[in-house]
CSV table of C-alpha atoms and ligand atoms in Angstrom, one decimal:
chain,number,residue,atom,x,y,z
C,1,MET,CA,5.9,16.5,14.6
C,2,LEU,CA,4.8,13.5,12.9
C,3,PRO,CA,7.7,11.6,11.8
C,4,THR,CA,6.7,11.7,8.3
C,5,ILE,CA,10.3,11.0,6.4
C,6,ALA,CA,13.6,10.4,7.5
C,7,ARG,CA,17.0,10.0,6.1
C,8,GLU,CA,19.5,7.5,7.9
C,9,ALA,CA,22.8,6.8,6.5
C,10,ASP,CA,22.1,4.0,5.1
C,11,ALA,CA,18.2,3.9,4.5
C,12,VAL,CA,15.3,6.6,3.7
C,13,VAL,CA,12.8,5.9,6.3
C,14,MET,CA,8.6,6.4,5.9
C,15,ILE,CA,5.8,5.6,8.0
C,16,ASP,CA,3.7,3.6,6.0
C,17,GLN,CA,0.4,5.1,5.4
C,18,ARG,CA,-1.2,2.5,3.3
C,19,LYS,CA,-1.0,0.8,7.1
C,20,LEU,CA,-2.9,3.7,8.7
C,21,PRO,CA,-4.4,4.1,11.2
C,22,ALA,CA,-4.4,0.3,12.6
C,23,GLU,CA,-0.1,0.1,12.0
C,24,GLU,CA,1.9,2.4,12.8
C,25,VAL,CA,5.1,0.9,11.2
C,26,TYR,CA,7.7,1.9,9.1
C,27,VAL,CA,9.5,1.1,5.6
C,28,ARG,CA,13.1,1.4,5.0
C,29,ALA,CA,14.0,1.7,1.9
C,30,LYS,CA,17.8,1.1,1.0
C,31,SER,CA,18.0,2.5,-2.7
C,32,ALA,CA,16.4,4.2,-5.1
C,33,ALA,CA,14.3,1.9,-6.7
C,34,GLU,CA,13.2,0.6,-3.4
C,35,VAL,CA,12.0,5.0,-2.8
C,36,ALA,CA,10.5,4.8,-5.9
C,37,ARG,CA,8.5,1.7,-5.4
C,38,ALA,CA,7.7,3.5,-2.0
C,39,ILE,CA,5.8,5.9,-3.8
C,40,LYS,CA,4.3,4.0,-6.5
C,41,THR,CA,2.5,1.9,-4.0
C,42,MET,CA,1.8,5.0,-1.4
C,43,VAL,CA,3.4,4.2,1.5
C,44,ILE,CA,4.5,7.8,1.3
C,45,ARG,CA,2.0,9.8,-0.8
C,46,GLY,CA,1.4,13.4,-1.1
C,47,ALA,CA,2.5,15.9,-3.4
C,48,PRO,CA,5.4,17.8,-1.2
C,49,ALA,CA,6.1,14.4,0.7
C,50,ILE,CA,6.8,12.6,-2.7
C,51,GLY,CA,8.9,15.4,-3.8
C,52,VAL,CA,11.1,15.5,-0.9
C,53,ALA,CA,11.3,11.1,-0.8
C,54,ALA,CA,12.3,11.6,-4.4
C,55,ALA,CA,15.5,13.9,-3.4
C,56,MET,CA,16.0,11.7,-0.1
C,57,GLY,CA,16.1,8.4,-2.7
C,58,LEU,CA,18.1,10.1,-5.0
C,59,ALA,CA,20.7,11.0,-2.6
C,60,LEU,CA,20.7,7.9,-0.8
C,61,GLY,CA,21.1,5.9,-4.6
C,62,MET,CA,24.2,8.0,-5.3
C,63,ARG,CA,25.5,7.6,-1.8
C,64,ARG,CA,25.0,3.6,-2.3
C,65,SER,CA,27.0,4.2,-6.0
C,66,LYS,CA,30.2,2.2,-6.2
C,67,ALA,CA,31.2,4.4,-9.4
C,68,THR,CA,34.6,6.4,-9.1
C,69,GLY,CA,34.6,8.5,-12.2
C,70,THR,CA,32.0,11.7,-12.7
C,71,GLN,CA,30.5,10.0,-16.1
C,72,LYS,CA,29.8,6.3,-14.9
C,73,PHE,CA,28.2,8.5,-11.5
C,74,ALA,CA,26.4,11.0,-13.5
C,75,ALA,CA,25.0,8.3,-15.7
C,76,GLU,CA,23.8,6.0,-13.0
C,77,PHE,CA,22.6,9.6,-11.3
C,78,GLN,CA,20.5,10.0,-14.9
C,79,LYS,CA,18.7,6.4,-14.5
C,80,SER,CA,17.8,7.0,-11.2
C,81,CYS,CA,15.9,10.3,-11.7
C,82,ASP,CA,14.3,8.8,-14.8
C,83,THR,CA,13.1,5.7,-12.4
C,84,MET,CA,11.7,8.1,-9.9
C,85,ALA,CA,10.0,10.5,-12.6
C,86,ALA,CA,8.1,7.7,-13.7
C,87,THR,CA,6.2,6.2,-10.2
C,88,ARG,CA,3.6,9.1,-10.2
C,89,PRO,CA,2.8,11.8,-12.8
C,90,THR,CA,-0.2,14.2,-11.6
C,91,ALA,CA,2.5,15.9,-8.1
C,92,VAL,CA,4.4,18.3,-10.0
C,93,ASN,CA,6.3,18.6,-6.6
C,94,LEU,CA,7.9,15.2,-7.8
C,95,PHE,CA,9.6,16.6,-10.9
C,96,TRP,CA,10.6,19.8,-9.1
C,97,ALA,CA,12.1,18.0,-6.4
C,98,ILE,CA,14.5,16.2,-9.2
C,99,GLU,CA,15.0,19.2,-11.2
C,100,ARG,CA,16.5,20.4,-7.8
C,101,MET,CA,18.7,17.9,-7.6
C,102,LYS,CA,19.8,17.5,-11.0
C,103,ARG,CA,20.7,21.3,-10.7
C,104,ALA,CA,22.5,20.6,-7.6
C,105,PHE,CA,24.5,17.7,-9.5
C,106,ALA,CA,25.4,19.7,-12.2
C,107,ALA,CA,26.7,22.6,-10.2
C,108,ALA,CA,28.7,20.5,-8.2
C,109,VAL,CA,30.0,19.0,-11.9
C,110,GLN,CA,30.8,22.6,-12.7
C,111,ASP,CA,32.5,23.2,-9.4
C,112,GLY,CA,35.2,20.2,-10.0
C,113,HIS,CA,33.9,18.3,-7.3
C,114,SER,CA,34.7,14.9,-6.6
C,115,VAL,CA,32.3,11.7,-7.1
C,116,ASP,CA,32.5,11.9,-3.2
C,117,GLN,CA,31.7,15.5,-2.9
C,118,ILE,CA,29.2,15.4,-5.2
C,119,LYS,CA,27.4,12.6,-2.9
C,120,ASP,CA,27.4,15.2,0.2
C,121,ARG,CA,26.2,18.0,-1.9
C,122,LEU,CA,23.3,16.1,-3.1
C,123,ASP,CA,22.7,14.9,0.5
C,124,ALA,CA,22.4,18.3,1.6
C,125,GLU,CA,20.0,19.3,-1.3
C,126,ALA,CA,17.9,16.8,-0.6
C,127,GLN,CA,17.9,17.9,3.3
C,128,ALA,CA,17.6,21.3,2.0
C,129,ILE,CA,13.7,20.4,0.2
C,130,HIS,CA,12.5,18.6,3.2
C,131,ASP,CA,13.5,21.7,5.8
C,132,GLU,CA,12.1,24.3,3.4
C,133,ASP,CA,9.0,22.4,3.0
C,134,VAL,CA,8.6,22.4,6.4
C,135,ALA,CA,9.4,25.6,7.1
C,136,SER,CA,7.1,26.6,4.0
C,137,CYS,CA,4.0,24.6,5.0
C,138,ARG,CA,4.5,26.5,9.3
C,139,ALA,CA,4.7,30.2,7.0
C,140,LEU,CA,1.5,28.9,5.0
C,141,GLY,CA,-0.2,27.7,7.7
C,142,ALA,CA,0.2,31.5,9.8
C,143,PHE,CA,-1.3,33.0,6.3
C,144,GLY,CA,-3.7,31.0,6.1
C,145,ALA,CA,-5.2,31.5,9.7
C,146,GLU,CA,-5.9,35.1,8.7
C,147,VAL,CA,-8.8,33.6,6.9
C,148,VAL,CA,-10.0,31.5,9.5
C,149,PRO,CA,-13.2,33.1,11.4
C,150,ALA,CA,-12.8,33.1,15.2
C,151,ASP,CA,-14.9,30.3,15.3
C,152,ALA,CA,-15.1,28.2,12.5
C,153,ARG,CA,-16.3,24.6,10.7
C,154,ILE,CA,-14.0,23.6,8.3
C,155,LEU,CA,-14.2,21.2,5.4
C,156,THR,CA,-11.2,19.3,4.4
C,157,HIS,CA,-10.9,16.8,1.2
C,158,CYS,CA,-8.1,14.2,1.1
C,159,ASN,CA,-4.7,14.1,3.3
C,160,ALA,CA,-2.9,17.5,3.1
C,161,GLY,CA,-1.6,17.0,6.6
C,162,ALA,CA,1.8,16.5,7.9
C,163,LEU,CA,2.2,13.4,6.8
C,164,ALA,CA,1.6,14.7,3.1
C,165,THR,CA,4.2,17.2,3.9
C,166,ALA,CA,7.9,17.2,5.3
C,167,GLY,CA,5.5,18.4,8.0
C,168,TYR,CA,3.1,20.4,9.5
C,169,GLY,CA,0.6,20.5,6.4
C,170,THR,CA,-0.7,22.8,4.2
C,171,ALA,CA,-4.4,22.5,4.1
C,172,LEU,CA,-4.2,21.0,7.8
C,173,GLY,CA,-0.9,23.3,8.2
C,174,VAL,CA,-4.0,26.0,7.7
C,175,ILE,CA,-5.7,24.4,10.2
C,176,ARG,CA,-3.0,24.1,13.1
C,177,GLY,CA,-1.8,27.7,12.1
C,178,ALA,CA,-5.6,29.2,12.9
C,179,VAL,CA,-5.8,26.8,16.2
C,180,GLU,CA,-2.2,27.9,17.4
C,181,LYS,CA,-3.4,31.7,16.9
C,182,GLY,CA,-6.6,30.5,19.3
C,183,LYS,CA,-9.3,29.9,17.2
C,184,ARG,CA,-11.7,27.5,18.0
C,185,VAL,CA,-11.9,25.0,14.9
C,186,ALA,CA,-13.6,22.0,14.1
C,187,VAL,CA,-12.9,19.6,10.9
C,188,PHE,CA,-15.0,17.9,8.9
C,189,ALA,CA,-12.8,15.7,6.8
C,190,ASP,CA,-14.2,13.9,3.8
C,191,GLU,CA,-13.3,10.4,4.2
C,192,THR,CA,-12.1,10.1,0.2
C,193,ARG,CA,-12.9,7.4,-1.6
C,194,PRO,CA,-11.2,5.2,-2.8
C,195,PHE,CA,-8.1,5.3,-0.7
C,196,LEU,CA,-9.2,7.1,2.3
C,197,GLN,CA,-6.3,9.3,2.6
C,198,GLY,CA,-9.3,11.4,4.7
C,199,ALA,CA,-11.0,8.8,7.3
C,200,ARG,CA,-8.0,7.0,7.5
C,201,LEU,CA,-4.8,10.0,7.8
C,202,THR,CA,-6.6,13.1,8.1
C,203,ALA,CA,-8.8,12.5,10.9
C,204,TRP,CA,-5.4,10.3,13.0
C,205,GLU,CA,-3.4,13.2,12.3
C,206,LEU,CA,-5.8,15.8,14.0
C,207,VAL,CA,-7.0,13.6,16.3
C,208,ARG,CA,-3.8,13.1,17.8
C,209,ASP,CA,-3.3,16.9,17.8
C,210,GLY,CA,-6.5,16.9,19.9
C,211,ILE,CA,-8.2,19.0,17.4
C,212,ASP,CA,-12.6,18.4,17.0
C,213,THR,CA,-12.8,16.3,14.1
C,214,THR,CA,-15.6,14.9,12.0
C,215,ILE,CA,-15.4,12.1,9.1
C,216,ILE,CA,-17.9,12.5,6.5
C,217,THR,CA,-18.3,10.8,3.7
C,218,ASP,CA,-18.1,12.0,0.2
C,219,ASN,CA,-21.6,12.7,-0.5
C,220,MET,CA,-22.2,14.3,3.0
C,221,SER,CA,-20.6,17.5,2.3
C,222,GLY,CA,-23.6,18.6,0.1
C,223,ALA,CA,-26.2,18.4,2.6
C,224,LEU,CA,-23.4,19.4,5.6
C,225,MET,CA,-23.0,22.9,3.6
C,226,ARG,CA,-27.0,23.0,2.5
C,227,GLN,CA,-27.4,23.0,6.9
C,228,GLY,CA,-25.6,25.9,7.2
C,229,LYS,CA,-22.9,23.6,8.7
C,230,VAL,CA,-19.5,24.6,7.3
C,231,ASP,CA,-17.4,28.1,7.3
C,232,LEU,CA,-15.1,27.7,4.7
C,233,VAL,CA,-13.2,24.7,2.9
C,234,VAL,CA,-9.2,24.4,2.6
C,235,VAL,CA,-7.9,21.5,0.2
C,236,GLY,CA,-4.2,20.9,-0.6
C,237,ALA,CA,-3.1,20.8,-4.4
C,238,ASP,CA,-0.8,18.7,-6.2
C,239,ARG,CA,-0.6,21.2,-9.2
C,240,ILE,CA,-1.5,24.4,-9.9
C,241,ALA,CA,-1.3,25.4,-13.3
C,242,ALA,CA,-0.4,29.1,-14.3
C,243,ASN,CA,-3.8,30.1,-14.5
C,244,GLY,CA,-4.7,28.9,-10.8
C,245,ASP,CA,-6.6,25.9,-12.3
C,246,THR,CA,-6.0,22.9,-9.7
C,247,ALA,CA,-5.3,19.3,-9.5
C,248,ASN,CA,-5.8,17.8,-6.3
C,249,LYS,CA,-7.9,14.8,-4.9
C,250,ILE,CA,-10.0,13.6,-7.0
C,251,GLY,CA,-13.7,14.4,-5.6
C,252,THR,CA,-11.7,17.6,-4.8
C,253,TYR,CA,-13.4,19.3,-7.7
C,254,SER,CA,-17.3,18.4,-6.6
C,255,VAL,CA,-16.9,20.0,-3.0
C,256,ALA,CA,-16.0,23.8,-4.4
C,257,VAL,CA,-18.6,22.8,-6.8
C,258,LEU,CA,-20.6,22.6,-3.6
C,259,ALA,CA,-18.9,25.4,-1.9
C,260,ARG,CA,-19.8,28.1,-4.5
C,261,GLU,CA,-23.4,26.6,-4.6
C,262,HIS,CA,-23.6,27.6,-1.1
C,263,ARG,CA,-21.4,31.0,-1.1
C,264,LEU,CA,-18.8,29.4,0.8
C,265,PRO,CA,-15.4,29.8,0.4
C,266,PHE,CA,-12.8,27.4,-1.3
C,267,TYR,CA,-9.1,27.9,-0.3
C,268,VAL,CA,-6.1,25.8,-2.0
C,269,ALA,CA,-3.7,25.7,0.4
C,270,ALA,CA,0.2,24.6,-1.3
C,271,PRO,CA,3.6,25.5,-1.0
C,272,LEU,CA,5.2,27.6,-4.5
C,273,SER,CA,6.7,23.9,-5.4
C,274,THR,CA,3.2,23.0,-6.4
C,275,VAL,CA,2.8,25.4,-8.6
C,276,ASP,CA,4.1,25.4,-12.3
C,277,LEU,CA,4.1,28.3,-14.4
C,278,ASN,CA,4.5,25.7,-17.4
C,279,THR,CA,1.4,24.3,-17.1
C,280,PRO,CA,-0.6,26.6,-18.5
C,281,ASP,CA,-4.2,25.5,-17.2
C,282,GLY,CA,-5.7,22.4,-16.1
C,283,ALA,CA,-6.8,20.5,-19.2
C,284,HIS,CA,-2.8,20.6,-19.6
C,285,ILE,CA,-2.2,18.5,-16.0
C,286,PRO,CA,-1.5,14.9,-16.4
C,287,ILE,CA,-4.3,12.9,-14.2
C,288,GLU,CA,-3.0,9.5,-12.7
C,289,GLU,CA,-5.5,6.7,-13.2
C,290,ARG,CA,-4.8,3.9,-10.6
C,291,SER,CA,-5.9,0.4,-10.3
C,292,ALA,CA,-10.1,-0.9,-10.5
C,293,LYS,CA,-8.8,-2.9,-7.3
C,294,GLU,CA,-8.5,0.3,-5.4
C,295,VAL,CA,-12.8,1.0,-6.6
C,296,THR,CA,-13.8,-3.1,-6.1
C,297,HIS,CA,-11.8,-3.7,-2.9
C,298,ILE,CA,-11.9,-2.1,0.6
C,299,GLY,CA,-9.2,-3.7,2.9
C,300,GLY,CA,-8.6,-6.2,1.0
C,301,SER,CA,-12.9,-7.7,0.4
C,302,GLN,CA,-14.2,-7.5,-2.5
C,303,MET,CA,-17.0,-5.1,-3.0
C,304,ALA,CA,-18.1,-4.9,-6.1
C,305,PRO,CA,-19.0,-7.6,-9.0
C,306,GLU,CA,-16.4,-9.0,-11.8
C,307,GLY,CA,-17.2,-8.0,-14.8
C,308,ALA,CA,-18.0,-4.2,-14.3
C,309,ARG,CA,-15.2,-1.5,-15.7
C,310,VAL,CA,-13.7,1.0,-13.8
C,311,TRP,CA,-13.0,4.1,-13.6
C,312,ASN,CA,-10.2,5.6,-11.2
C,313,PRO,CA,-8.5,8.8,-11.7
C,314,ALA,CA,-6.6,10.0,-8.8
C,315,PHE,CA,-7.1,13.2,-9.7
C,316,ASP,CA,-9.3,15.9,-10.5
C,317,VAL,CA,-9.1,19.9,-12.0
C,318,THR,CA,-11.0,22.6,-9.6
C,319,PRO,CA,-11.3,25.6,-12.1
C,320,HIS,CA,-9.2,28.8,-11.0
C,321,GLU,CA,-12.9,30.2,-10.9
C,322,LEU,CA,-13.9,28.5,-7.8
C,323,ILE,CA,-11.1,28.9,-5.9
C,324,ALA,CA,-11.3,32.0,-3.6
C,325,GLY,CA,-7.2,32.3,-2.9
C,326,ILE,CA,-4.3,30.3,-3.4
C,327,ILE,CA,-2.2,30.6,0.5
C,328,THR,CA,1.4,30.1,0.0
C,329,GLU,CA,4.4,30.5,2.1
C,330,ARG,CA,4.9,34.1,0.3
C,331,GLY,CA,1.1,34.8,1.3
C,332,ILE,CA,-2.4,34.4,-0.4
C,333,PHE,CA,-2.5,34.9,-4.0
C,334,ARG,CA,-6.3,35.9,-5.0
C,335,ALA,CA,-7.4,36.0,-8.9
C,336,PRO,CA,-6.4,37.0,-11.7
C,337,TYR,CA,-3.7,34.4,-10.7
C,338,THR,CA,-2.0,34.4,-14.3
C,339,GLU,CA,-0.5,37.5,-13.0
C,340,SER,CA,-0.8,36.9,-9.1
C,341,LEU,CA,1.2,33.6,-9.1
C,342,LYS,CA,3.7,35.0,-11.3
C,343,ARG,CA,4.3,37.5,-9.1
C,344,ALA,CA,4.7,35.3,-6.4
C,345,PHE,CA,7.7,33.8,-7.9
C,346,GLU,CA,9.0,37.7,-8.1
C,347,GLU,CA,8.0,38.9,-5.3
C,348,VAL,CA,9.6,37.9,-1.6
C,349,THR,CA,5.9,38.3,0.9
C,350,LEU,CA,2.8,39.1,0.2
C,351,ALA,CA,0.0,40.1,2.8
T,401,LIG,O1,-3.0,10.3,-3.9
T,401,LIG,P1,-2.4,11.2,-3.1
T,401,LIG,O2,-3.1,10.6,-1.5
T,401,LIG,O3,-1.1,11.7,-3.4
T,401,LIG,O4,-3.0,12.6,-3.1
T,401,LIG,C1,-2.6,13.6,-2.6
T,401,LIG,C2,-3.9,15.1,-2.6
T,401,LIG,O5,-4.4,14.7,-3.8
T,401,LIG,C3,-3.4,15.4,-1.7
T,401,LIG,O6,-4.2,16.6,-1.2
T,401,LIG,C4,-2.4,16.9,-2.5
T,401,LIG,O7,-1.1,16.4,-2.4
T,401,LIG,C5,-1.5,18.1,-1.2
T,401,LIG,S1,-0.5,17.1,0.2
T,401,LIG,C6,-0.5,18.5,0.8
């Protein structure tokens, strides 16, 4: 499996996703602040992977703390949590993971643990978040495989693969699950401007796995659908609101509208750590805006004139009406999402 992120005694090690596929190099972050910087600068990206990185970064930061008393240790931990939370605003997995680490910290304090014991508890929690994410991706991949026809042409957007998670992937988890069940799958990967996660990362992962992959630029998916060359769309998510509205990489909404026009099922695949019942609908999801340079430059070369303004939202929201189903580790949830997603957290398994 692809090594997206791993913990070593004195570092969090991440494959540098800014450099793929040209170079396969690893970044060793040696403090919580360095992990935070890696998240902000997209060394590591993708909602579940961001959550795992934050948890591992917090555990690493506290492992290296020199504090001897619980109070000072707790103050340092809170500061690191705040730094981590300020990296990227849209993917709710980040905040979910920070909350889990805070709960683990509080439980250890409640149990009267020493600073060293709290450090162990934080390490264990971060590793659990990592391992559970892989398990969730595998489980949702198996559920999602059921909606993939025996011979399928699947369009995906951005990278919701092993690189965007602790391993296996969400949208690509569904594709891998279908392939593992013996289905014939051909994938169309949207290039995904401006950061090119589709062309650089999704295509890289799929080609490595020997899965039939065709890259298209983002403005080609309509023509492809009109020619009858797509059977279904599967994408990942950065935050799914209580009513099913879903924030994902910019351009996802356009794909969803096109899928509706061409009567193609549009699925969202995500672990429940991406579902945020505290956000009522898409209008309440904070959308990150990134630097103009991501749009005006490609690979360091300037493509646009000085003086033009740039709008660069990193995500858009697909309204729930356009979503055929939300594929999670607990089954596939359908409209009305306000009820089904609430049930998702209550029931053990839904077919
Ligand atoms: O800006 P990014 O690359 O972090 O955005 C990633 C996406 O939008 C993914 O589709 C999403 O996080 C799902 S990852 C399993």
